[in-house]
Structure formats: C-alpha cells, structure tokens
C-alpha cells in the first residue's frame, strides 16, 4: 500500500493501518529525533509525539505539497527542536552532525541515494564556517541570533553565512534538476 | 520582482533562508508572509529554499528505535489490534472508504447520500466470524478483504462463481493480526470468496456483499 493511501486509511482509525504506518516510518522518525537530540531516551519521546501528532492530523496532510515521509520528518524535526530548547539538551556538535549528513549511509531508495549524493557533495563543498552555520540553523533550529552567540560572531555575519549556504545548496539542486 | 516592489523583495530575500528554515517569528514573520501573498516570485524563491530544508532532512540516516518502540507508540495512540466483531466492520468500511477517496480524488463523502458508503458481508470459519468483505459503492468491482489471521503464512483468496468454479485468485502473505488485501472482481456471476491457507485448508468463506 502506498504511503498516501496508508495515511488516508489511518484517518479512519484502523489499527492495522496504524501498525503498518509506524513500522514503515519508525526508523526515519527516530533517526531524525536522535540526530537532533543525541539522547536516545529523549529521542524516543519525541518520536512517539511525532507519530501521535501525525495520527491526530493525518486528515490535514496534503499530498500535493510533498511526500508523507517529508511531512512526518518535518513534524519530528520541529518537535525535536522544541525539545532541545525546552530541556536544554546537550547540543550536537555541528561538525559531527555535518559528518552524519555527508557520510555514506544507506538511503531509502536508489533514486534518493543518487540525488542525495549530489546534495552531500554540495554540503562538503561549503566553506567550513558556512557549513557550521547551516547545520546549527537547519538542524538544531538555532535562529541567526543564536548562531551568532554560539559561534561568537556578529549577527550580520551569521545571517550571511546561513543565507550563502542555503543559496549554494539551492543552486546545486537546481543544477541537478536541470541536468535531469 | 517588479521595479515597484524590488526594494521590498530585496529585504524579503535577505530573510528568506531563515523563513524557509522556520526560524523567524513574530511581526517579522507576519510582514514576510504578507509580502509573500503579493509576490509570487518571492513565494517561489522561498519554496525552493524550503525544498532544500526538506532534502537536508532526508539526508539524516534512519536509526532503529529501542525494542518495544512500536508497541509503546500504539499504546500512546490508544490502538489495540482489532478482533473481528460486528462493530469492527464499519471501522474497516471507513478505512476502505478513506482509501478509495484518496485513490480517486474524492467528491464522495462517507454517508452523505443517506446510505452507507460501502457494503460489507462477513467471512466465516464455520460458525465463527473471522473477517469481512467490503465493497465501496464508488468502486463496486474492487473487493477489500479483511481477515483475522490465525496463523501467519501464505493465504490464497479465490473468487467463486455460482457454479463453484474459480473466477479470480489472489495470494497474500499474512503476518498475523488482521490481514488486508484487495482483489478485483471480474465480470460475470461471481458470488463468493474462499480463503485457504498454505496447506490448502479453507480458513474462511463468505458471500459477496450486495450493493
């Protein structure tokens, strides 16, 4: 059963569909929570919350705006960022996180792996300071002001680094799509 | 971007990466969203950056959660594995209905016409109710079969004509709990379903529901 149909069935409260849904996505959801938080117990709590929120709001999912997995990992990421703020979780080192993102890890599908390789290459090509700012903003959910404090740099510099990194990655993705 | 609003667009685009990452709040966010309503070009730019964020998240490697995670999630959702019961039939029908709506783009609201959106008939094993056959009124030639599986393994589902001959066959690898599969009904006088286990023993039979 496709992800979309599974989620549609989930709205009806079918237990078997709920089981299938959890089994299909639990590793991705837990992976996002663990990567952001670095604490397995906290990550499990966040992952559980993410499934609960998806269950409650399944009817609001709009397949025209993206895939179920993207929606669910966005929910998880938002919850993980909130949890990191609320509980003052020990921050994951940006360089360590960058290594996780750019490492050779099994992907969800051959197609995903192919396109992911190009994105990883684009991240590796970023200047170190831009990569750190990007990771802190995009994964730890730090605002530009918080990135500035964390890195000991002026606010304007933090904003510039985040923006430059995002625009470089966007350009890399556009090039990739043009080639395709 | 037009000349008239280029200055506003320039200001917005300074902030667009942080907007796309969900890092902007308060009046700054409100002002940015107001600009987006009037500026499709900046909207497209922000959407592109939002895609970057989605793709970055997709790079995060999956990680197996601790043992028992699945059950703890189900407990949190208040979900228990269903046993066949008369009330379960319409929960299943609603699930099937939701799937049909999703598959065919909707335009159909469950029960809105004053009659059930789907019809169902029981699958039985002797005198025991072990499952249901559900047919959406919107898709009468597709049967959704739910069966409470006693033993995991390959099941063979046959559609039988009134003379007992087999009109169509579907196999399903059951893992336990309630199994679900779909099977298309061919044209003709198909009247019943027979489900057999891997050893050929019949585990469920039932007549097709009447619209």
mmCIF file of C-alpha atoms in Angstrom:
data_model
loop_
_atom_site.group_PDB
_atom_site.id
_atom_site.type_symbol
_atom_site.label_atom_id
_atom_site.label_comp_id
_atom_site.label_asym_id
_atom_site.label_seq_id
_atom_site.Cartn_x
_atom_site.Cartn_y
_atom_site.Cartn_z
ATOM 1 C CA UNK A 1 0.000 0.000 0.000
ATOM 2 C CA UNK A 2 1.367 3.426 -0.897
ATOM 3 C CA UNK A 3 2.267 5.943 1.801
ATOM 4 C CA UNK A 4 -0.570 8.242 0.751
ATOM 5 C CA UNK A 5 -3.208 5.529 0.882
ATOM 6 C CA UNK A 6 -1.868 4.252 4.166
ATOM 7 C CA UNK A 7 -2.179 7.692 5.682
ATOM 8 C CA UNK A 8 -5.650 8.129 4.215
ATOM 9 C CA UNK A 9 -6.704 4.883 5.833
ATOM 10 C CA UNK A 10 -5.124 5.967 9.086
ATOM 11 C CA UNK A 11 -7.654 8.796 9.332
ATOM 12 C CA UNK A 12 -10.329 6.172 9.784
ATOM 13 C CA UNK A 13 -8.636 4.855 12.918
ATOM 14 C CA UNK A 14 -7.843 1.393 11.581
ATOM 15 C CA UNK A 15 -5.469 -0.396 13.960
ATOM 16 C CA UNK A 16 -3.749 -2.477 11.300
ATOM 17 C CA UNK A 17 -3.058 0.578 9.204
ATOM 18 C CA UNK A 18 -1.623 2.276 12.276
ATOM 19 C CA UNK A 19 0.732 -0.650 12.834
ATOM 20 C CA UNK A 20 1.853 -0.608 9.223
ATOM 21 C CA UNK A 21 2.340 3.143 9.323
ATOM 22 C CA UNK A 22 4.515 3.001 12.437
ATOM 23 C CA UNK A 23 6.605 0.115 11.110
ATOM 24 C CA UNK A 24 7.200 1.842 7.823
ATOM 25 C CA UNK A 25 8.394 5.146 9.267
ATOM 26 C CA UNK A 26 9.758 4.452 12.727
ATOM 27 C CA UNK A 27 13.436 4.265 11.721
ATOM 28 C CA UNK A 28 13.276 7.535 9.804
ATOM 29 C CA UNK A 29 11.387 9.315 12.567
ATOM 30 C CA UNK A 30 13.650 8.030 15.315
ATOM 31 C CA UNK A 31 16.709 8.816 13.183
ATOM 32 C CA UNK A 32 15.706 12.479 12.851
ATOM 33 C CA UNK A 33 14.962 12.815 16.564
ATOM 34 C CA UNK A 34 18.184 11.091 17.586
ATOM 35 C CA UNK A 35 20.316 13.106 15.188
ATOM 36 C CA UNK A 36 18.970 16.415 16.504
ATOM 37 C CA UNK A 37 18.932 15.464 20.185
ATOM 38 C CA UNK A 38 21.707 12.907 20.585
ATOM 39 C CA UNK A 39 19.861 11.361 23.533
ATOM 40 C CA UNK A 40 18.063 8.046 22.824
ATOM 41 C CA UNK A 41 15.517 8.404 25.639
ATOM 42 C CA UNK A 42 14.595 11.950 24.682
ATOM 43 C CA UNK A 43 14.604 10.976 21.013
ATOM 44 C CA UNK A 44 12.134 8.169 21.685
ATOM 45 C CA UNK A 45 9.793 10.523 23.489
ATOM 46 C CA UNK A 46 9.917 12.959 20.585
ATOM 47 C CA UNK A 47 9.445 10.156 18.037
ATOM 48 C CA UNK A 48 6.364 8.970 19.909
ATOM 49 C CA UNK A 49 4.995 12.502 19.955
ATOM 50 C CA UNK A 50 5.596 12.763 16.215
ATOM 51 C CA UNK A 51 3.536 9.674 15.487
ATOM 52 C CA UNK A 52 0.792 10.900 17.787
ATOM 53 C CA UNK A 53 0.691 14.240 16.017
ATOM 54 C CA UNK A 54 0.634 12.559 12.607
ATOM 55 C CA UNK A 55 -2.179 10.303 13.764
ATOM 56 C CA UNK A 56 -4.222 13.244 15.017
ATOM 57 C CA UNK A 57 -3.582 15.402 11.974
ATOM 58 C CA UNK A 58 -3.478 12.797 9.218
ATOM 59 C CA UNK A 59 -6.588 14.299 7.649
ATOM 60 C CA UNK A 60 -4.737 17.588 7.154
ATOM 61 C CA UNK A 61 -1.958 16.048 5.089
ATOM 62 C CA UNK A 62 -1.964 17.415 1.549
ATOM 63 C CA UNK A 63 -0.205 15.064 -0.906
ATOM 64 C CA UNK A 64 0.186 17.914 -3.406
ATOM 65 C CA UNK A 65 2.619 19.598 -1.008
ATOM 66 C CA UNK A 66 5.007 16.691 -0.628
ATOM 67 C CA UNK A 67 5.518 13.109 0.367
ATOM 68 C CA UNK A 68 4.247 11.563 3.579
ATOM 69 C CA UNK A 69 7.809 10.872 4.749
ATOM 70 C CA UNK A 70 8.780 14.513 4.227
ATOM 71 C CA UNK A 71 5.737 15.684 6.181
ATOM 72 C CA UNK A 72 6.377 13.261 9.001
ATOM 73 C CA UNK A 73 10.073 14.073 9.317
ATOM 74 C CA UNK A 74 9.215 17.791 9.325
ATOM 75 C CA UNK A 75 6.843 17.164 12.257
ATOM 76 C CA UNK A 76 9.555 15.186 14.010
ATOM 77 C CA UNK A 77 12.197 17.802 13.391
ATOM 78 C CA UNK A 78 10.019 20.616 14.748
ATOM 79 C CA UNK A 79 9.271 18.612 17.877
ATOM 80 C CA UNK A 80 12.928 17.725 18.331
ATOM 81 C CA UNK A 81 13.985 21.368 18.031
ATOM 82 C CA UNK A 82 11.315 22.343 20.588
ATOM 83 C CA UNK A 83 12.503 19.579 22.918
ATOM 84 C CA UNK A 84 16.115 20.654 22.578
ATOM 85 C CA UNK A 85 15.130 24.190 23.547
ATOM 86 C CA UNK A 86 12.803 23.213 26.376
ATOM 87 C CA UNK A 87 15.085 20.706 28.013
ATOM 88 C CA UNK A 88 18.343 22.401 27.171
ATOM 89 C CA UNK A 89 19.587 19.158 25.652
ATOM 90 C CA UNK A 90 23.316 18.829 25.153
ATOM 91 C CA UNK A 91 23.942 20.302 21.713
ATOM 92 C CA UNK A 92 25.178 18.018 18.992
ATOM 93 C CA UNK A 93 28.476 19.286 17.679
ATOM 94 C CA UNK A 94 27.854 20.903 14.267
ATOM 95 C CA UNK A 95 30.848 19.220 12.683
ATOM 96 C CA UNK A 96 29.736 15.848 13.971
ATOM 97 C CA UNK A 97 26.272 16.451 12.569
ATOM 98 C CA UNK A 98 27.728 17.541 9.262
ATOM 99 C CA UNK A 99 29.671 14.279 9.125
ATOM 100 C CA UNK A 100 26.462 12.334 9.694
ATOM 101 C CA UNK A 101 24.774 14.179 6.852
ATOM 102 C CA UNK A 102 27.592 13.802 4.384
ATOM 103 C CA UNK A 103 28.612 10.273 5.327
ATOM 104 C CA UNK A 104 27.946 7.203 3.251
ATOM 105 C CA UNK A 105 24.770 5.931 4.811
ATOM 106 C CA UNK A 106 22.092 3.648 3.444
ATOM 107 C CA UNK A 107 19.329 5.678 1.869
ATOM 108 C CA UNK A 108 15.652 4.998 1.461
ATOM 109 C CA UNK A 109 15.877 4.124 -2.211
ATOM 110 C CA UNK A 110 18.316 4.037 -5.076
ATOM 111 C CA UNK A 111 16.832 7.215 -6.530
ATOM 112 C CA UNK A 112 17.084 9.002 -3.207
ATOM 113 C CA UNK A 113 20.674 7.850 -2.820
ATOM 114 C CA UNK A 114 21.626 9.192 -6.218
ATOM 115 C CA UNK A 115 20.202 12.658 -5.638
ATOM 116 C CA UNK A 116 21.396 12.664 -2.031
ATOM 117 C CA UNK A 117 24.973 12.105 -3.164
ATOM 118 C CA UNK A 118 24.891 15.379 -5.062
ATOM 119 C CA UNK A 119 23.499 17.240 -2.077
ATOM 120 C CA UNK A 120 26.151 15.726 0.175
ATOM 121 C CA UNK A 121 28.815 16.841 -2.252
ATOM 122 C CA UNK A 122 27.376 20.361 -2.203
ATOM 123 C CA UNK A 123 27.476 20.402 1.610
ATOM 124 C CA UNK A 124 31.066 19.186 1.634
ATOM 125 C CA UNK A 125 31.959 21.943 -0.814
ATOM 126 C CA UNK A 126 30.681 24.670 1.527
ATOM 127 C CA UNK A 127 33.247 26.751 3.394
ATOM 128 C CA UNK A 128 33.590 25.307 6.900
ATOM 129 C CA UNK A 129 32.032 28.307 8.641
ATOM 130 C CA UNK A 130 29.018 28.260 6.300
ATOM 131 C CA UNK A 131 28.545 24.533 6.866
ATOM 132 C CA UNK A 132 28.562 25.032 10.640
ATOM 133 C CA UNK A 133 26.051 27.891 10.455
ATOM 134 C CA UNK A 134 23.812 25.877 8.159
ATOM 135 C CA UNK A 135 23.840 22.828 10.407
ATOM 136 C CA UNK A 136 23.103 24.871 13.510
ATOM 137 C CA UNK A 137 20.206 26.658 11.803
ATOM 138 C CA UNK A 138 18.717 23.862 9.716
ATOM 139 C CA UNK A 139 19.048 21.012 12.220
ATOM 140 C CA UNK A 140 19.423 22.476 15.677
ATOM 141 C CA UNK A 141 16.822 25.125 14.829
ATOM 142 C CA UNK A 142 19.017 27.971 16.044
ATOM 143 C CA UNK A 143 17.987 31.435 14.911
ATOM 144 C CA UNK A 144 20.580 33.665 13.290
ATOM 145 C CA UNK A 145 20.991 35.469 16.609
ATOM 146 C CA UNK A 146 21.589 32.175 18.402
ATOM 147 C CA UNK A 147 24.046 31.048 15.742
ATOM 148 C CA UNK A 148 25.893 34.325 16.237
ATOM 149 C CA UNK A 149 26.087 33.739 20.000
ATOM 150 C CA UNK A 150 27.074 30.098 19.574
ATOM 151 C CA UNK A 151 29.828 30.892 17.081
ATOM 152 C CA UNK A 152 30.936 34.142 18.677
ATOM 153 C CA UNK A 153 30.350 36.152 15.520
ATOM 154 C CA UNK A 154 28.297 39.282 14.688
ATOM 155 C CA UNK A 155 24.607 38.790 13.861
ATOM 156 C CA UNK A 156 25.081 40.064 10.327
ATOM 157 C CA UNK A 157 27.834 37.536 9.725
ATOM 158 C CA UNK A 158 25.650 34.698 10.978
ATOM 159 C CA UNK A 159 22.822 35.754 8.678
ATOM 160 C CA UNK A 160 25.189 35.993 5.735
ATOM 161 C CA UNK A 161 26.618 32.536 6.371
ATOM 162 C CA UNK A 162 23.187 30.906 6.665
ATOM 163 C CA UNK A 163 21.914 32.648 3.551
ATOM 164 C CA UNK A 164 25.006 31.892 1.493
ATOM 165 C CA UNK A 165 24.907 28.211 2.422
ATOM 166 C CA UNK A 166 21.218 27.858 1.621
ATOM 167 C CA UNK A 167 21.578 29.622 -1.718
ATOM 168 C CA UNK A 168 24.551 27.457 -2.695
ATOM 169 C CA UNK A 169 22.602 24.282 -1.929
ATOM 170 C CA UNK A 170 19.542 25.588 -3.760
ATOM 171 C CA UNK A 171 21.726 26.321 -6.787
ATOM 172 C CA UNK A 172 23.208 22.833 -6.607
ATOM 173 C CA UNK A 173 19.747 21.273 -6.537
ATOM 174 C CA UNK A 174 18.601 23.410 -9.448
ATOM 175 C CA UNK A 175 21.629 22.365 -11.484
ATOM 176 C CA UNK A 176 20.860 18.771 -10.686
ATOM 177 C CA UNK A 177 17.248 19.159 -11.808
ATOM 178 C CA UNK A 178 18.302 20.925 -14.989
ATOM 179 C CA UNK A 179 20.599 18.038 -15.854
ATOM 180 C CA UNK A 180 17.781 15.592 -15.168
ATOM 181 C CA UNK B 1 10.061 41.021 -8.915
ATOM 182 C CA UNK B 2 8.958 44.397 -10.303
ATOM 183 C CA UNK B 3 10.705 47.768 -10.038
ATOM 184 C CA UNK B 4 7.918 48.976 -7.770
ATOM 185 C CA UNK B 5 8.464 46.361 -5.128
ATOM 186 C CA UNK B 6 12.097 45.446 -5.733
ATOM 187 C CA UNK B 7 13.262 47.126 -2.525
ATOM 188 C CA UNK B 8 10.707 45.156 -0.571
ATOM 189 C CA UNK B 9 11.757 41.988 -2.396
ATOM 190 C CA UNK B 10 15.386 42.685 -1.562
ATOM 191 C CA UNK B 11 14.514 42.999 2.123
ATOM 192 C CA UNK B 12 12.457 39.840 1.985
ATOM 193 C CA UNK B 13 15.151 37.822 0.277
ATOM 194 C CA UNK B 14 17.639 38.749 2.947
ATOM 195 C CA UNK B 15 15.336 36.939 5.323
ATOM 196 C CA UNK B 16 14.041 34.187 3.012
ATOM 197 C CA UNK B 17 16.512 31.452 4.079
ATOM 198 C CA UNK B 18 15.551 31.911 7.714
ATOM 199 C CA UNK B 19 11.846 31.976 6.762
ATOM 200 C CA UNK B 20 12.287 28.705 4.893
ATOM 201 C CA UNK B 21 14.022 27.161 7.895
ATOM 202 C CA UNK B 22 11.177 28.246 10.190
ATOM 203 C CA UNK B 23 13.450 30.470 12.268
ATOM 204 C CA UNK B 24 11.525 33.731 12.001
ATOM 205 C CA UNK B 25 8.695 34.590 14.363
ATOM 206 C CA UNK B 26 6.522 37.486 15.450
ATOM 207 C CA UNK B 27 5.947 40.612 13.447
ATOM 208 C CA UNK B 28 8.932 39.885 11.229
ATOM 209 C CA UNK B 29 7.305 36.655 10.112
ATOM 210 C CA UNK B 30 3.911 38.315 9.702
ATOM 211 C CA UNK B 31 5.423 41.007 7.470
ATOM 212 C CA UNK B 32 7.219 38.383 5.414
ATOM 213 C CA UNK B 33 4.072 36.332 4.924
ATOM 214 C CA UNK B 34 2.169 39.455 3.885
ATOM 215 C CA UNK B 35 4.798 40.109 1.236
ATOM 216 C CA UNK B 36 4.575 36.528 0.015
ATOM 217 C CA UNK B 37 0.865 36.939 -0.630
ATOM 218 C CA UNK B 38 1.575 39.708 -3.110
ATOM 219 C CA UNK B 39 4.782 38.425 -4.662
ATOM 220 C CA UNK B 40 4.737 35.090 -6.478
ATOM 221 C CA UNK B 41 8.424 35.391 -7.367
ATOM 222 C CA UNK B 42 9.466 35.599 -3.714
ATOM 223 C CA UNK B 43 6.996 32.810 -2.957
ATOM 224 C CA UNK B 44 8.735 30.597 -5.489
ATOM 225 C CA UNK B 45 12.125 31.543 -4.078
ATOM 226 C CA UNK B 46 11.017 30.611 -0.571
ATOM 227 C CA UNK B 47 9.516 27.345 -1.780
ATOM 228 C CA UNK B 48 12.841 26.457 -3.398
ATOM 229 C CA UNK B 49 14.659 27.110 -0.142
ATOM 230 C CA UNK B 50 12.028 25.079 1.707
ATOM 231 C CA UNK B 51 12.799 22.191 -0.615
ATOM 232 C CA UNK B 52 16.456 22.484 0.370
ATOM 233 C CA UNK B 53 15.421 22.087 4.006
ATOM 234 C CA UNK B 54 13.298 19.018 3.139
ATOM 235 C CA UNK B 55 16.195 17.487 1.236
ATOM 236 C CA UNK B 56 18.603 18.153 4.078
ATOM 237 C CA UNK B 57 16.328 16.324 6.497
ATOM 238 C CA UNK B 58 16.170 13.406 4.077
ATOM 239 C CA UNK B 59 19.944 13.008 4.454
ATOM 240 C CA UNK B 60 19.574 12.046 8.084
ATOM 241 C CA UNK B 61 20.219 8.308 8.302
ATOM 242 C CA UNK B 62 17.435 6.113 9.702
ATOM 243 C CA UNK B 63 18.056 4.634 13.130
ATOM 244 C CA UNK B 64 16.345 1.626 14.626
ATOM 245 C CA UNK B 65 14.415 2.705 17.722
ATOM 246 C CA UNK B 66 14.713 0.821 21.018
ATOM 247 C CA UNK B 67 12.991 -2.536 21.380
ATOM 248 C CA UNK B 68 9.293 -2.149 22.100
ATOM 249 C CA UNK B 69 9.019 1.260 20.464
ATOM 250 C CA UNK B 70 6.259 0.187 18.092
ATOM 251 C CA UNK B 71 4.057 -1.084 20.898
ATOM 252 C CA UNK B 72 4.673 2.000 23.009
ATOM 253 C CA UNK B 73 3.576 4.210 20.112
ATOM 254 C CA UNK B 74 0.438 2.135 19.605
ATOM 255 C CA UNK B 75 -0.295 2.332 23.324
ATOM 256 C CA UNK B 76 0.077 6.081 23.156
ATOM 257 C CA UNK B 77 -2.374 6.208 20.263
ATOM 258 C CA UNK B 78 -4.778 4.004 22.162
ATOM 259 C CA UNK B 79 -4.605 1.418 19.410
ATOM 260 C CA UNK B 80 -5.165 -2.255 20.047
ATOM 261 C CA UNK B 81 -5.117 -4.937 17.432
ATOM 262 C CA UNK B 82 -8.742 -5.465 16.465
ATOM 263 C CA UNK B 83 -10.594 -8.719 16.780
ATOM 264 C CA UNK B 84 -13.437 -9.272 14.361
ATOM 265 C CA UNK B 85 -16.637 -8.021 15.835
ATOM 266 C CA UNK B 86 -19.810 -6.581 14.371
ATOM 267 C CA UNK B 87 -18.711 -3.048 15.225
ATOM 268 C CA UNK B 88 -15.329 -3.581 13.576
ATOM 269 C CA UNK B 89 -16.974 -3.930 10.220
ATOM 270 C CA UNK B 90 -17.815 -0.264 9.842
ATOM 271 C CA UNK B 91 -14.433 0.861 11.104
ATOM 272 C CA UNK B 92 -12.963 -1.210 8.316
ATOM 273 C CA UNK B 93 -15.506 0.148 5.884
ATOM 274 C CA UNK B 94 -14.491 3.675 6.869
ATOM 275 C CA UNK B 95 -10.837 2.820 6.331
ATOM 276 C CA UNK B 96 -11.616 1.351 2.944
ATOM 277 C CA UNK B 97 -13.719 4.399 2.168
ATOM 278 C CA UNK B 98 -10.880 6.727 3.065
ATOM 279 C CA UNK B 99 -8.550 4.777 0.818
ATOM 280 C CA UNK B 100 -10.998 4.892 -2.074
ATOM 281 C CA UNK B 101 -11.483 8.632 -1.615
ATOM 282 C CA UNK B 102 -7.732 9.157 -1.601
ATOM 283 C CA UNK B 103 -7.252 6.950 -4.631
ATOM 284 C CA UNK B 104 -9.916 8.517 -6.770
ATOM 285 C CA UNK B 105 -9.823 12.112 -5.738
ATOM 286 C CA UNK B 106 -12.900 12.286 -3.574
ATOM 287 C CA UNK B 107 -16.109 14.060 -4.419
ATOM 288 C CA UNK B 108 -17.669 11.500 -2.169
ATOM 289 C CA UNK B 109 -18.388 11.999 1.477
ATOM 290 C CA UNK B 110 -18.936 8.984 3.669
ATOM 291 C CA UNK B 111 -22.617 8.553 4.367
ATOM 292 C CA UNK B 112 -23.572 11.863 2.821
ATOM 293 C CA UNK B 113 -26.117 10.307 0.498
ATOM 294 C CA UNK B 114 -28.033 8.912 3.441
ATOM 295 C CA UNK B 115 -26.818 5.391 2.949
ATOM 296 C CA UNK B 116 -23.601 3.619 3.905
ATOM 297 C CA UNK B 117 -20.628 4.452 1.681
ATOM 298 C CA UNK B 118 -19.754 0.806 1.431
ATOM 299 C CA UNK B 119 -21.442 -2.517 1.888
ATOM 300 C CA UNK B 120 -19.998 -5.434 3.800
ATOM 301 C CA UNK B 121 -20.584 -9.105 4.330
ATOM 302 C CA UNK B 122 -18.973 -11.449 6.835
ATOM 303 C CA UNK B 123 -16.257 -14.001 6.274
ATOM 304 C CA UNK B 124 -16.806 -17.034 8.438
ATOM 305 C CA UNK B 125 -14.944 -20.118 9.503
ATOM 306 C CA UNK B 126 -17.719 -22.495 10.416
ATOM 307 C CA UNK B 127 -19.858 -20.520 12.825
ATOM 308 C CA UNK B 128 -17.096 -18.073 13.724
ATOM 309 C CA UNK B 129 -16.985 -14.576 12.232
ATOM 310 C CA UNK B 130 -13.360 -14.163 11.150
ATOM 311 C CA UNK B 131 -13.390 -11.220 8.770
ATOM 312 C CA UNK B 132 -15.263 -9.012 6.336
ATOM 313 C CA UNK B 133 -15.592 -8.325 2.646
ATOM 314 C CA UNK B 134 -16.115 -4.643 1.936
ATOM 315 C CA UNK B 135 -17.142 -3.053 -1.344
ATOM 316 C CA UNK B 136 -17.279 0.687 -1.869
ATOM 317 C CA UNK B 137 -20.316 1.879 -3.784
ATOM 318 C CA UNK B 138 -17.960 4.086 -5.754
ATOM 319 C CA UNK B 139 -15.818 1.145 -6.807
ATOM 320 C CA UNK B 140 -18.100 -1.881 -6.943
ATOM 321 C CA UNK B 141 -15.666 -4.126 -8.798
ATOM 322 C CA UNK B 142 -12.945 -3.934 -6.157
ATOM 323 C CA UNK B 143 -13.257 -6.040 -3.029
ATOM 324 C CA UNK B 144 -11.415 -5.199 0.191
ATOM 325 C CA UNK B 145 -10.925 -8.336 2.236
ATOM 326 C CA UNK B 146 -10.141 -8.203 5.951
ATOM 327 C CA UNK B 147 -9.334 -11.418 7.770
ATOM 328 C CA UNK B 148 -8.304 -12.142 11.313
ATOM 329 C CA UNK B 149 -5.336 -14.383 10.643
ATOM 330 C CA UNK B 150 -4.992 -17.372 12.946
ATOM 331 C CA UNK B 151 -1.626 -18.489 11.608
ATOM 332 C CA UNK B 152 0.854 -16.379 9.623
ATOM 333 C CA UNK B 153 1.675 -17.679 6.168
ATOM 334 C CA UNK B 154 0.546 -17.503 2.559
ATOM 335 C CA UNK B 155 -3.181 -17.263 2.018
ATOM 336 C CA UNK B 156 -4.946 -17.894 -1.250
ATOM 337 C CA UNK B 157 -8.113 -15.927 -1.880
ATOM 338 C CA UNK B 158 -10.405 -17.233 -4.617
ATOM 339 C CA UNK B 159 -13.468 -15.591 -6.110
ATOM 340 C CA UNK B 160 -16.052 -18.242 -6.884
ATOM 341 C CA UNK B 161 -18.791 -18.206 -9.499
ATOM 342 C CA UNK B 162 -22.238 -19.511 -8.661
ATOM 343 C CA UNK B 163 -21.296 -22.870 -10.180
ATOM 344 C CA UNK B 164 -18.301 -23.137 -7.817
ATOM 345 C CA UNK B 165 -15.640 -22.518 -10.452
ATOM 346 C CA UNK B 166 -12.810 -20.088 -9.700
ATOM 347 C CA UNK B 167 -13.091 -16.696 -11.418
ATOM 348 C CA UNK B 168 -10.001 -14.995 -9.923
ATOM 349 C CA UNK B 169 -7.227 -15.731 -7.443
ATOM 350 C CA UNK B 170 -5.091 -13.518 -5.210
ATOM 351 C CA UNK B 171 -2.388 -14.538 -2.760
ATOM 352 C CA UNK B 172 -1.498 -12.706 0.440
ATOM 353 C CA UNK B 173 1.399 -13.272 2.821
ATOM 354 C CA UNK B 174 -0.167 -12.871 6.238
ATOM 355 C CA UNK B 175 1.975 -11.873 9.196
ATOM 356 C CA UNK B 176 -0.695 -12.201 11.871
ATOM 357 C CA UNK B 177 -3.317 -9.893 13.304
ATOM 358 C CA UNK B 178 -5.839 -8.603 10.811
ATOM 359 C CA UNK B 179 -4.754 -9.108 7.221
ATOM 360 C CA UNK B 180 -5.980 -6.845 4.441
ATOM 361 C CA UNK B 181 -5.808 -7.203 0.683
ATOM 362 C CA UNK B 182 -7.714 -6.117 -2.358
ATOM 363 C CA UNK B 183 -8.960 -8.174 -5.268
ATOM 364 C CA UNK B 184 -10.687 -7.085 -8.468
ATOM 365 C CA UNK B 185 -13.974 -8.733 -9.273
ATOM 366 C CA UNK B 186 -14.111 -9.918 -12.895
ATOM 367 C CA UNK B 187 -17.295 -9.561 -14.870
ATOM 368 C CA UNK B 188 -19.761 -12.395 -14.529
ATOM 369 C CA UNK B 189 -21.639 -14.203 -11.837
ATOM 370 C CA UNK B 190 -19.063 -14.057 -9.035
ATOM 371 C CA UNK B 191 -20.877 -14.844 -5.822
ATOM 372 C CA UNK B 192 -18.486 -15.826 -3.060
ATOM 373 C CA UNK B 193 -14.957 -15.773 -1.639
ATOM 374 C CA UNK B 194 -12.945 -18.689 -0.344
ATOM 375 C CA UNK B 195 -9.678 -18.227 1.556
ATOM 376 C CA UNK B 196 -7.281 -21.127 2.039
ATOM 377 C CA UNK B 197 -4.043 -21.419 3.969
ATOM 378 C CA UNK B 198 -0.720 -22.652 2.589
ATOM 379 C CA UNK B 199 -1.720 -26.251 3.269
ATOM 380 C CA UNK B 200 -4.895 -25.874 1.238
ATOM 381 C CA UNK B 201 -7.245 -25.875 4.223
ATOM 382 C CA UNK B 202 -10.167 -23.469 3.892
ATOM 383 C CA UNK B 203 -9.920 -20.824 6.641
ATOM 384 C CA UNK B 204 -12.759 -18.507 5.607
ATOM 385 C CA UNK B 205 -15.686 -18.305 3.236
ATOM 386 C CA UNK B 206 -18.299 -15.683 2.573
ATOM 387 C CA UNK B 207 -20.820 -14.419 0.073
ATOM 388 C CA UNK B 208 -20.124 -11.142 -1.685
ATOM 389 C CA UNK B 209 -21.987 -8.153 -0.266
ATOM 390 C CA UNK B 210 -24.945 -6.887 -2.261
ATOM 391 C CA UNK B 211 -24.909 -3.195 -3.190
#
